[in-house]
Every structure is written in structure tokens, then in C-alpha cells.
Amino acid sequence: MRRRPFVFVISGPSGVGKSTFVRPLLERFPELHFSVSATTRRRRSHERDGREYHFLEQADFRQRQKAGEFLEFAQVHGSLYGTLRSEVEGALGAGRGVLLDIDVQGGIEIKRQLPDSVLVFLLPPSMQVLEQRLRQRGTESEEKVARRLANAPAEIRQLSKYDFVVVNDVLERTREDLLAIYRSEVLRRERLRGDADGNAFVDEYLKAPAARSSGS
Ligand code: 5GP
């Protein structure tokens, strides 16, 4: 069955573990495209340009912004981050869903522009656990950890704008929850190709003898 692809956004405070769930989602749903954002933040040692992010100089980022290359962009923890229009529109146009790991400002903007997007907020079990995880990760200086922690309450206050809330306590369960949310959203009747109430689909279904499956 042919369904309309959509944008699946995961947001949550820095250190909650969003990026851990990118790979399981892509493995389970090969049609899903991970949108690689652009950023002006420094590359971490394990990161590769073009894989986690497109790492840009500030001037380059601003130039692309002016040229309208970003679907949304935001300043997050002192650096610029932006979702490239080409990453999202290219995949949707090819019938693929798009996975975004972006902050709450970005998530809200995506929903404004693409109302059938799905926003999932990943919440740490507590602020204390968030702090421990950020420090254990060891990717940021003490000053940057403090900045990320200080920004967390304001991000969490945007939770009411999100469609789903998942507490990342037990990794395996969080993974299952995210896979279940994505799959349920794929199966929404509204996403059937045809008119919005599904009548075009039903007419075609009743006429054509071929068997159907829900799709991958
Ligand atoms: P990090 O520097 O830890 O990779 O990411 C910092 C924050 O920026 C995270 O909350 C991440 O989700 C967010 N982020 C990454 N890419 C984008 C983007 O393209 N747009 C927005 N608005 N936020 C992003």
C-alpha cells in the first residue's frame, strides 16, 4: 500500500541520548532517511563531516541561510544548526520518511511548515540523571556541559508542543517505544495515498484484484 512519507522529529535536552536511537530506527526502517544537519559547532573526534553533520564555518552557514537553503535553523548552545531543505525535500519527494534529531525550536518550526510531521520528545528520567550522562559522555568541556544543563529546563518547558513523550530510562524499552511510534504513524489512515478520508483508496482497493500488504 502506498502511503505518504512524513518527517519524524526526535528532540530533547542535550545528553538525553537522542543520537543513540538514530541507528536502530534506520536499521528497522530502511526507507527512513536521516537528515544530516549543518552546524557551526566544532567537530568531535568521533564525528565525520557529512555523516553526523555538515560542519560549516559561520560565514558559509550565514550565506546558505540567506540563499534559503535551510528549512529551519536555530542557535543552540551557542552554535548554529540548520536542517537543509535538500535533505528533507529530496527524501520526501522520493517517497521516503525523514528522521530529524533537532532541538525544540527546530521541531516546532518543522511542525509549522509540515503539519503532518510527528514530534517526539525524549525526556531524561530526572535532571540529576541528565547531568550524570552529560558528564560521563565526556565530549564537552565543563563550561559547555554547564551551558547545556542550564538550557535543559527551557527545552523541557516546550514539551506540550510535542506529540509524544518518551522517558529514556531503560535503553531497550526506549528503542522499542520509538520504533512503535514510528510504525504506528506510518500506518495512519490519513497517510494513505488518495484523498484525505481514504475514499480514493477504498475505490481502488475494491476494484483491483491484487493482494496488498501494509508495506515495510
Ligand atoms: P549536538 O551539538 O549535541 O550534536 O547538538 C546540540 C543540539 O542541537 C541537539 O539538541 C540537537 O538535536 C540540535 N540540532 C542538531 N541539528 C539541528 C538542526 O538542524 N536544527 C536544530 N534546530 N537543532 C539541531
PDB file of C-alpha atoms and ligand atoms in Angstrom:
ATOM      1  CA  MET A   1       0.000   0.000   0.000  1.00  0.00           C
ATOM      2  CA  ARG A   2       1.315   3.395  -0.868  1.00  0.00           C
ATOM      3  CA  ARG A   3       1.483   5.896   1.922  1.00  0.00           C
ATOM      4  CA  ARG A   4       2.573   9.482   2.178  1.00  0.00           C
ATOM      5  CA  PRO A   5       6.001   9.804   3.836  1.00  0.00           C
ATOM      6  CA  PHE A   6       6.440  12.223   6.740  1.00  0.00           C
ATOM      7  CA  VAL A   7       9.069  13.842   8.933  1.00  0.00           C
ATOM      8  CA  PHE A   8       9.819  12.164  12.273  1.00  0.00           C
ATOM      9  CA  VAL A   9      11.475  14.518  14.764  1.00  0.00           C
ATOM     10  CA  ILE A  10      13.273  13.490  17.945  1.00  0.00           C
ATOM     11  CA  SER A  11      14.120  16.295  20.358  1.00  0.00           C
ATOM     12  CA  GLY A  12      15.172  16.507  23.961  1.00  0.00           C
ATOM     13  CA  PRO A  13      17.820  18.115  26.126  1.00  0.00           C
ATOM     14  CA  SER A  14      21.470  17.600  25.306  1.00  0.00           C
ATOM     15  CA  GLY A  15      22.715  14.365  26.885  1.00  0.00           C
ATOM     16  CA  VAL A  16      19.369  12.574  26.907  1.00  0.00           C
ATOM     17  CA  GLY A  17      20.643  10.142  24.261  1.00  0.00           C
ATOM     18  CA  LYS A  18      18.770  11.082  21.073  1.00  0.00           C
ATOM     19  CA  SER A  19      21.546  10.068  18.707  1.00  0.00           C
ATOM     20  CA  THR A  20      21.639   6.524  20.221  1.00  0.00           C
ATOM     21  CA  PHE A  21      18.303   5.825  18.567  1.00  0.00           C
ATOM     22  CA  VAL A  22      19.114   7.005  15.075  1.00  0.00           C
ATOM     23  CA  ARG A  23      20.775   3.778  14.009  1.00  0.00           C
ATOM     24  CA  PRO A  24      18.083   1.359  15.336  1.00  0.00           C
ATOM     25  CA  LEU A  25      15.398   3.394  13.576  1.00  0.00           C
ATOM     26  CA  LEU A  26      17.306   3.382  10.272  1.00  0.00           C
ATOM     27  CA  GLU A  27      18.052  -0.333  10.570  1.00  0.00           C
ATOM     28  CA  ARG A  28      14.447  -1.263  11.266  1.00  0.00           C
ATOM     29  CA  PHE A  29      13.024   1.132   8.666  1.00  0.00           C
ATOM     30  CA  PRO A  30      15.414   1.245   5.708  1.00  0.00           C
ATOM     31  CA  GLU A  31      13.109   3.632   3.865  1.00  0.00           C
ATOM     32  CA  LEU A  32      13.786   6.263   6.533  1.00  0.00           C
ATOM     33  CA  HIS A  33      16.341   8.907   5.603  1.00  0.00           C
ATOM     34  CA  PHE A  34      18.426  10.569   8.327  1.00  0.00           C
ATOM     35  CA  SER A  35      18.691  14.259   7.601  1.00  0.00           C
ATOM     36  CA  VAL A  36      22.276  15.397   8.203  1.00  0.00           C
ATOM     37  CA  SER A  37      22.127  18.934   9.593  1.00  0.00           C
ATOM     38  CA  ALA A  38      24.600  21.734   9.064  1.00  0.00           C
ATOM     39  CA  THR A  39      26.301  23.223  12.101  1.00  0.00           C
ATOM     40  CA  THR A  40      28.973  25.728  13.055  1.00  0.00           C
ATOM     41  CA  ARG A  41      29.931  23.772  16.162  1.00  0.00           C
ATOM     42  CA  ARG A  42      33.343  22.113  16.248  1.00  0.00           C
ATOM     43  CA  ARG A  43      33.558  18.521  15.121  1.00  0.00           C
ATOM     44  CA  ARG A  44      34.013  15.974  17.936  1.00  0.00           C
ATOM     45  CA  SER A  45      36.797  13.435  17.447  1.00  0.00           C
ATOM     46  CA  HIS A  46      34.467  10.518  16.600  1.00  0.00           C
ATOM     47  CA  GLU A  47      32.415  12.567  14.144  1.00  0.00           C
ATOM     48  CA  ARG A  48      32.864  12.647  10.374  1.00  0.00           C
ATOM     49  CA  ASP A  49      31.965  15.566   8.171  1.00  0.00           C
ATOM     50  CA  GLY A  50      28.850  14.670   6.204  1.00  0.00           C
ATOM     51  CA  ARG A  51      27.898  11.766   8.476  1.00  0.00           C
ATOM     52  CA  GLU A  52      26.789  13.311  11.813  1.00  0.00           C
ATOM     53  CA  TYR A  53      26.778  16.884  10.478  1.00  0.00           C
ATOM     54  CA  HIS A  54      27.957  19.076   7.660  1.00  0.00           C
ATOM     55  CA  PHE A  55      30.481  21.164   9.606  1.00  0.00           C
ATOM     56  CA  LEU A  56      30.492  24.725   8.291  1.00  0.00           C
ATOM     57  CA  GLU A  57      32.236  27.985   9.035  1.00  0.00           C
ATOM     58  CA  GLN A  58      29.920  30.680  10.336  1.00  0.00           C
ATOM     59  CA  ALA A  59      30.175  32.731   7.111  1.00  0.00           C
ATOM     60  CA  ASP A  60      29.298  29.719   4.972  1.00  0.00           C
ATOM     61  CA  PHE A  61      26.329  28.924   7.217  1.00  0.00           C
ATOM     62  CA  ARG A  62      25.040  32.503   7.007  1.00  0.00           C
ATOM     63  CA  GLN A  63      25.435  32.528   3.244  1.00  0.00           C
ATOM     64  CA  ARG A  64      23.420  29.330   2.893  1.00  0.00           C
ATOM     65  CA  GLN A  65      20.839  30.739   5.251  1.00  0.00           C
ATOM     66  CA  LYS A  66      20.473  33.834   3.059  1.00  0.00           C
ATOM     67  CA  ALA A  67      20.192  31.643  -0.016  1.00  0.00           C
ATOM     68  CA  GLY A  68      17.206  29.899   1.624  1.00  0.00           C
ATOM     69  CA  GLU A  69      18.911  26.522   1.915  1.00  0.00           C
ATOM     70  CA  PHE A  70      17.528  25.814   5.394  1.00  0.00           C
ATOM     71  CA  LEU A  71      14.055  24.562   6.185  1.00  0.00           C
ATOM     72  CA  GLU A  72      14.714  25.735   9.731  1.00  0.00           C
ATOM     73  CA  PHE A  73      17.749  26.874  11.658  1.00  0.00           C
ATOM     74  CA  ALA A  74      18.402  27.864  15.237  1.00  0.00           C
ATOM     75  CA  GLN A  75      21.090  28.921  17.625  1.00  0.00           C
ATOM     76  CA  VAL A  76      21.561  26.077  20.103  1.00  0.00           C
ATOM     77  CA  HIS A  77      24.066  26.177  22.988  1.00  0.00           C
ATOM     78  CA  GLY A  78      25.923  28.985  21.242  1.00  0.00           C
ATOM     79  CA  SER A  79      26.306  27.384  17.798  1.00  0.00           C
ATOM     80  CA  LEU A  80      24.167  27.496  14.676  1.00  0.00           C
ATOM     81  CA  TYR A  81      22.341  24.387  13.494  1.00  0.00           C
ATOM     82  CA  GLY A  82      20.139  24.036  10.444  1.00  0.00           C
ATOM     83  CA  THR A  83      18.083  21.447   8.591  1.00  0.00           C
ATOM     84  CA  LEU A  84      18.891  21.516   4.903  1.00  0.00           C
ATOM     85  CA  ARG A  85      15.864  21.793   2.672  1.00  0.00           C
ATOM     86  CA  SER A  86      17.563  19.449   0.182  1.00  0.00           C
ATOM     87  CA  GLU A  87      17.861  16.653   2.786  1.00  0.00           C
ATOM     88  CA  VAL A  88      14.165  16.740   3.619  1.00  0.00           C
ATOM     89  CA  GLU A  89      12.531  17.587   0.316  1.00  0.00           C
ATOM     90  CA  GLY A  90      14.693  15.180  -1.664  1.00  0.00           C
ATOM     91  CA  ALA A  91      13.766  12.221   0.553  1.00  0.00           C
ATOM     92  CA  LEU A  92      10.055  13.066   0.849  1.00  0.00           C
ATOM     93  CA  GLY A  93       9.912  13.531  -2.923  1.00  0.00           C
ATOM     94  CA  ALA A  94      11.371  10.040  -3.333  1.00  0.00           C
ATOM     95  CA  GLY A  95       8.674   8.612  -1.035  1.00  0.00           C
ATOM     96  CA  ARG A  96      10.967   8.203   1.986  1.00  0.00           C
ATOM     97  CA  GLY A  97      10.297   9.280   5.563  1.00  0.00           C
ATOM     98  CA  VAL A  98      12.816  11.662   7.135  1.00  0.00           C
ATOM     99  CA  LEU A  99      14.361  11.390  10.593  1.00  0.00           C
ATOM    100  CA  LEU A 100      15.466  14.598  12.294  1.00  0.00           C
ATOM    101  CA  ASP A 101      17.460  14.889  15.537  1.00  0.00           C
ATOM    102  CA  ILE A 102      16.933  18.591  16.204  1.00  0.00           C
ATOM    103  CA  ASP A 103      16.200  20.930  19.098  1.00  0.00           C
ATOM    104  CA  VAL A 104      12.762  22.101  20.222  1.00  0.00           C
ATOM    105  CA  GLN A 105      12.867  25.391  18.277  1.00  0.00           C
ATOM    106  CA  GLY A 106      13.552  23.397  15.128  1.00  0.00           C
ATOM    107  CA  GLY A 107      10.910  20.788  15.900  1.00  0.00           C
ATOM    108  CA  ILE A 108       8.228  23.418  16.400  1.00  0.00           C
ATOM    109  CA  GLU A 109       9.191  25.171  13.164  1.00  0.00           C
ATOM    110  CA  ILE A 110       9.112  21.886  11.226  1.00  0.00           C
ATOM    111  CA  LYS A 111       5.603  21.165  12.530  1.00  0.00           C
ATOM    112  CA  ARG A 112       4.501  24.667  11.489  1.00  0.00           C
ATOM    113  CA  GLN A 113       5.739  24.112   7.955  1.00  0.00           C
ATOM    114  CA  LEU A 114       4.887  20.437   7.637  1.00  0.00           C
ATOM    115  CA  PRO A 115       1.851  19.821   9.888  1.00  0.00           C
ATOM    116  CA  ASP A 116       1.819  16.070   9.309  1.00  0.00           C
ATOM    117  CA  SER A 117       5.251  15.756  10.930  1.00  0.00           C
ATOM    118  CA  VAL A 118       5.494  13.768  14.154  1.00  0.00           C
ATOM    119  CA  LEU A 119       7.337  15.265  17.119  1.00  0.00           C
ATOM    120  CA  VAL A 120       8.738  13.008  19.834  1.00  0.00           C
ATOM    121  CA  PHE A 121      10.227  14.450  22.987  1.00  0.00           C
ATOM    122  CA  LEU A 122      12.839  12.334  24.730  1.00  0.00           C
ATOM    123  CA  LEU A 123      12.913  13.089  28.437  1.00  0.00           C
ATOM    124  CA  PRO A 124      15.658  12.037  30.872  1.00  0.00           C
ATOM    125  CA  PRO A 125      14.426  10.133  33.966  1.00  0.00           C
ATOM    126  CA  SER A 126      15.464  13.151  36.067  1.00  0.00           C
ATOM    127  CA  MET A 127      17.599  16.263  35.827  1.00  0.00           C
ATOM    128  CA  GLN A 128      20.164  14.519  38.004  1.00  0.00           C
ATOM    129  CA  VAL A 129      20.460  11.613  35.579  1.00  0.00           C
ATOM    130  CA  LEU A 130      20.798  14.083  32.702  1.00  0.00           C
ATOM    131  CA  GLU A 131      23.707  15.761  34.446  1.00  0.00           C
ATOM    132  CA  GLN A 132      25.430  12.427  35.089  1.00  0.00           C
ATOM    133  CA  ARG A 133      25.008  11.372  31.451  1.00  0.00           C
ATOM    134  CA  LEU A 134      26.342  14.638  30.079  1.00  0.00           C
ATOM    135  CA  ARG A 135      29.423  14.439  32.268  1.00  0.00           C
ATOM    136  CA  GLN A 136      30.023  10.738  31.570  1.00  0.00           C
ATOM    137  CA  ARG A 137      29.816  11.361  27.831  1.00  0.00           C
ATOM    138  CA  GLY A 138      32.915  13.477  28.188  1.00  0.00           C
ATOM    139  CA  THR A 139      32.547  15.161  24.809  1.00  0.00           C
ATOM    140  CA  GLU A 140      32.216  18.694  26.183  1.00  0.00           C
ATOM    141  CA  SER A 141      34.272  20.929  28.414  1.00  0.00           C
ATOM    142  CA  GLU A 142      32.927  21.687  31.896  1.00  0.00           C
ATOM    143  CA  GLU A 143      31.777  25.084  30.683  1.00  0.00           C
ATOM    144  CA  LYS A 144      29.864  23.580  27.778  1.00  0.00           C
ATOM    145  CA  VAL A 145      28.299  20.906  29.997  1.00  0.00           C
ATOM    146  CA  ALA A 146      27.094  23.670  32.341  1.00  0.00           C
ATOM    147  CA  ARG A 147      25.622  25.606  29.423  1.00  0.00           C
ATOM    148  CA  ARG A 148      23.795  22.562  28.075  1.00  0.00           C
ATOM    149  CA  LEU A 149      22.395  21.760  31.533  1.00  0.00           C
ATOM    150  CA  ALA A 150      21.291  25.345  32.045  1.00  0.00           C
ATOM    151  CA  ASN A 151      19.366  25.241  28.750  1.00  0.00           C
ATOM    152  CA  ALA A 152      17.556  21.982  29.575  1.00  0.00           C
ATOM    153  CA  PRO A 153      14.626  23.397  31.650  1.00  0.00           C
ATOM    154  CA  ALA A 154      13.619  25.838  28.893  1.00  0.00           C
ATOM    155  CA  GLU A 155      13.691  23.000  26.351  1.00  0.00           C
ATOM    156  CA  ILE A 156      11.612  20.732  28.602  1.00  0.00           C
ATOM    157  CA  ARG A 157       9.053  23.512  29.034  1.00  0.00           C
ATOM    158  CA  GLN A 158       8.276  23.190  25.303  1.00  0.00           C
ATOM    159  CA  LEU A 159       7.128  19.612  25.803  1.00  0.00           C
ATOM    160  CA  SER A 160       3.445  20.483  25.397  1.00  0.00           C
ATOM    161  CA  LYS A 161       4.094  21.274  21.700  1.00  0.00           C
ATOM    162  CA  TYR A 162       5.166  17.674  21.091  1.00  0.00           C
ATOM    163  CA  ASP A 163       3.008  14.711  20.045  1.00  0.00           C
ATOM    164  CA  PHE A 164       4.757  12.009  22.088  1.00  0.00           C
ATOM    165  CA  VAL A 165       6.854  11.896  25.246  1.00  0.00           C
ATOM    166  CA  VAL A 166       9.224   9.017  25.920  1.00  0.00           C
ATOM    167  CA  VAL A 167      11.324   8.784  29.080  1.00  0.00           C
ATOM    168  CA  ASN A 168      14.731   7.398  28.246  1.00  0.00           C
ATOM    169  CA  ASP A 169      15.254   5.237  31.319  1.00  0.00           C
ATOM    170  CA  VAL A 170      15.787   1.684  30.021  1.00  0.00           C
ATOM    171  CA  LEU A 171      17.519   1.890  26.649  1.00  0.00           C
ATOM    172  CA  GLU A 172      15.882  -1.180  25.163  1.00  0.00           C
ATOM    173  CA  ARG A 173      12.394  -0.009  26.067  1.00  0.00           C
ATOM    174  CA  THR A 174      13.011   3.471  24.700  1.00  0.00           C
ATOM    175  CA  ARG A 175      14.168   1.906  21.448  1.00  0.00           C
ATOM    176  CA  GLU A 176      11.005  -0.226  21.294  1.00  0.00           C
ATOM    177  CA  ASP A 177       8.840   2.806  22.056  1.00  0.00           C
ATOM    178  CA  LEU A 178      10.392   4.879  19.282  1.00  0.00           C
ATOM    179  CA  LEU A 179      10.082   2.054  16.751  1.00  0.00           C
ATOM    180  CA  ALA A 180       6.442   1.543  17.782  1.00  0.00           C
ATOM    181  CA  ILE A 181       5.598   5.241  17.471  1.00  0.00           C
ATOM    182  CA  TYR A 182       7.139   5.493  14.009  1.00  0.00           C
ATOM    183  CA  ARG A 183       5.438   2.335  12.787  1.00  0.00           C
ATOM    184  CA  SER A 184       2.039   3.403  14.164  1.00  0.00           C
ATOM    185  CA  GLU A 185       2.382   6.746  12.443  1.00  0.00           C
ATOM    186  CA  VAL A 186       3.224   5.066   9.131  1.00  0.00           C
ATOM    187  CA  LEU A 187       0.001   3.057   9.416  1.00  0.00           C
ATOM    188  CA  ARG A 188      -2.235   6.082   9.987  1.00  0.00           C
ATOM    189  CA  ARG A 189      -5.216   6.027   7.669  1.00  0.00           C
ATOM    190  CA  GLU A 190      -4.631   9.701   6.790  1.00  0.00           C
ATOM    191  CA  ARG A 191      -1.315   8.788   5.185  1.00  0.00           C
ATOM    192  CA  LEU A 192      -2.864   6.509   2.576  1.00  0.00           C
ATOM    193  CA  ARG A 193      -2.310   7.916  -0.850  1.00  0.00           C
ATOM    194  CA  GLY A 194      -5.588   9.127  -2.247  1.00  0.00           C
ATOM    195  CA  ASP A 195      -7.902  11.701  -0.823  1.00  0.00           C
ATOM    196  CA  ALA A 196      -7.712  12.606   2.824  1.00  0.00           C
ATOM    197  CA  ASP A 197     -10.639  10.470   4.006  1.00  0.00           C
ATOM    198  CA  GLY A 198      -9.391   7.341   2.321  1.00  0.00           C
ATOM    199  CA  ASN A 199     -12.248   7.053  -0.219  1.00  0.00           C
ATOM    200  CA  ALA A 200      -9.974   7.062  -3.257  1.00  0.00           C
ATOM    201  CA  PHE A 201      -8.006   4.261  -1.675  1.00  0.00           C
ATOM    202  CA  VAL A 202     -11.164   2.247  -0.971  1.00  0.00           C
ATOM    203  CA  ASP A 203     -12.462   2.665  -4.516  1.00  0.00           C
ATOM    204  CA  GLU A 204      -9.184   1.463  -5.923  1.00  0.00           C
ATOM    205  CA  TYR A 205      -8.990  -1.395  -3.405  1.00  0.00           C
ATOM    206  CA  LEU A 206     -12.470  -2.676  -4.258  1.00  0.00           C
ATOM    207  CA  LYS A 207     -11.741  -2.569  -7.983  1.00  0.00           C
ATOM    208  CA  ALA A 208      -8.261  -4.065  -8.181  1.00  0.00           C
ATOM    209  CA  PRO A 209      -7.789  -7.789  -7.527  1.00  0.00           C
ATOM    210  CA  ALA A 210      -4.105  -7.626  -6.445  1.00  0.00           C
ATOM    211  CA  ALA A 211      -3.350  -8.573  -2.824  1.00  0.00           C
ATOM    212  CA  ARG A 212      -1.855  -5.868  -0.629  1.00  0.00           C
ATOM    213  CA  SER A 213       0.411  -5.725   2.352  1.00  0.00           C
ATOM    214  CA  SER A 214       0.871  -2.928   4.848  1.00  0.00           C
ATOM    215  CA  GLY A 215       4.315  -2.265   3.439  1.00  0.00           C
ATOM    216  CA  SER A 216       7.710  -2.270   5.088  1.00  0.00           C
TER     217      SER A 216
HETATM  218  P1  5GP B   1      24.982  18.462  19.475  1.00  0.00           P
HETATM  219  O1  5GP B   1      25.895  19.634  19.403  1.00  0.00           O
HETATM  220  O2  5GP B   1      24.993  17.819  20.855  1.00  0.00           O
HETATM  221  O3  5GP B   1      25.197  17.475  18.371  1.00  0.00           O
HETATM  222  O4  5GP B   1      23.504  19.028  19.269  1.00  0.00           O
HETATM  223  C1  5GP B   1      23.026  20.058  20.063  1.00  0.00           C
HETATM  224  C2  5GP B   1      21.551  20.260  19.823  1.00  0.00           C
HETATM  225  O5  5GP B   1      21.324  20.755  18.517  1.00  0.00           O
HETATM  226  C3  5GP B   1      20.757  18.963  19.945  1.00  0.00           C
HETATM  227  O6  5GP B   1      19.570  19.248  20.679  1.00  0.00           O
HETATM  228  C4  5GP B   1      20.426  18.642  18.515  1.00  0.00           C
HETATM  229  O7  5GP B   1      19.225  17.910  18.420  1.00  0.00           O
HETATM  230  C5  5GP B   1      20.265  20.025  17.953  1.00  0.00           C
HETATM  231  N1  5GP B   1      20.331  20.071  16.478  1.00  0.00           N
HETATM  232  C6  5GP B   1      21.070  19.292  15.651  1.00  0.00           C
HETATM  233  N2  5GP B   1      20.851  19.607  14.376  1.00  0.00           N
HETATM  234  C7  5GP B   1      19.912  20.589  14.365  1.00  0.00           C
HETATM  235  C8  5GP B   1      19.238  21.313  13.329  1.00  0.00           C
HETATM  236  O8  5GP B   1      19.449  21.134  12.136  1.00  0.00           O
HETATM  237  N3  5GP B   1      18.347  22.245  13.729  1.00  0.00           N
HETATM  238  C9  5GP B   1      18.065  22.487  15.036  1.00  0.00           C
HETATM  239  N4  5GP B   1      17.136  23.420  15.310  1.00  0.00           N
HETATM  240  N5  5GP B   1      18.683  21.825  16.030  1.00  0.00           N
HETATM  241  C10 5GP B   1      19.589  20.891  15.705  1.00  0.00           C
END
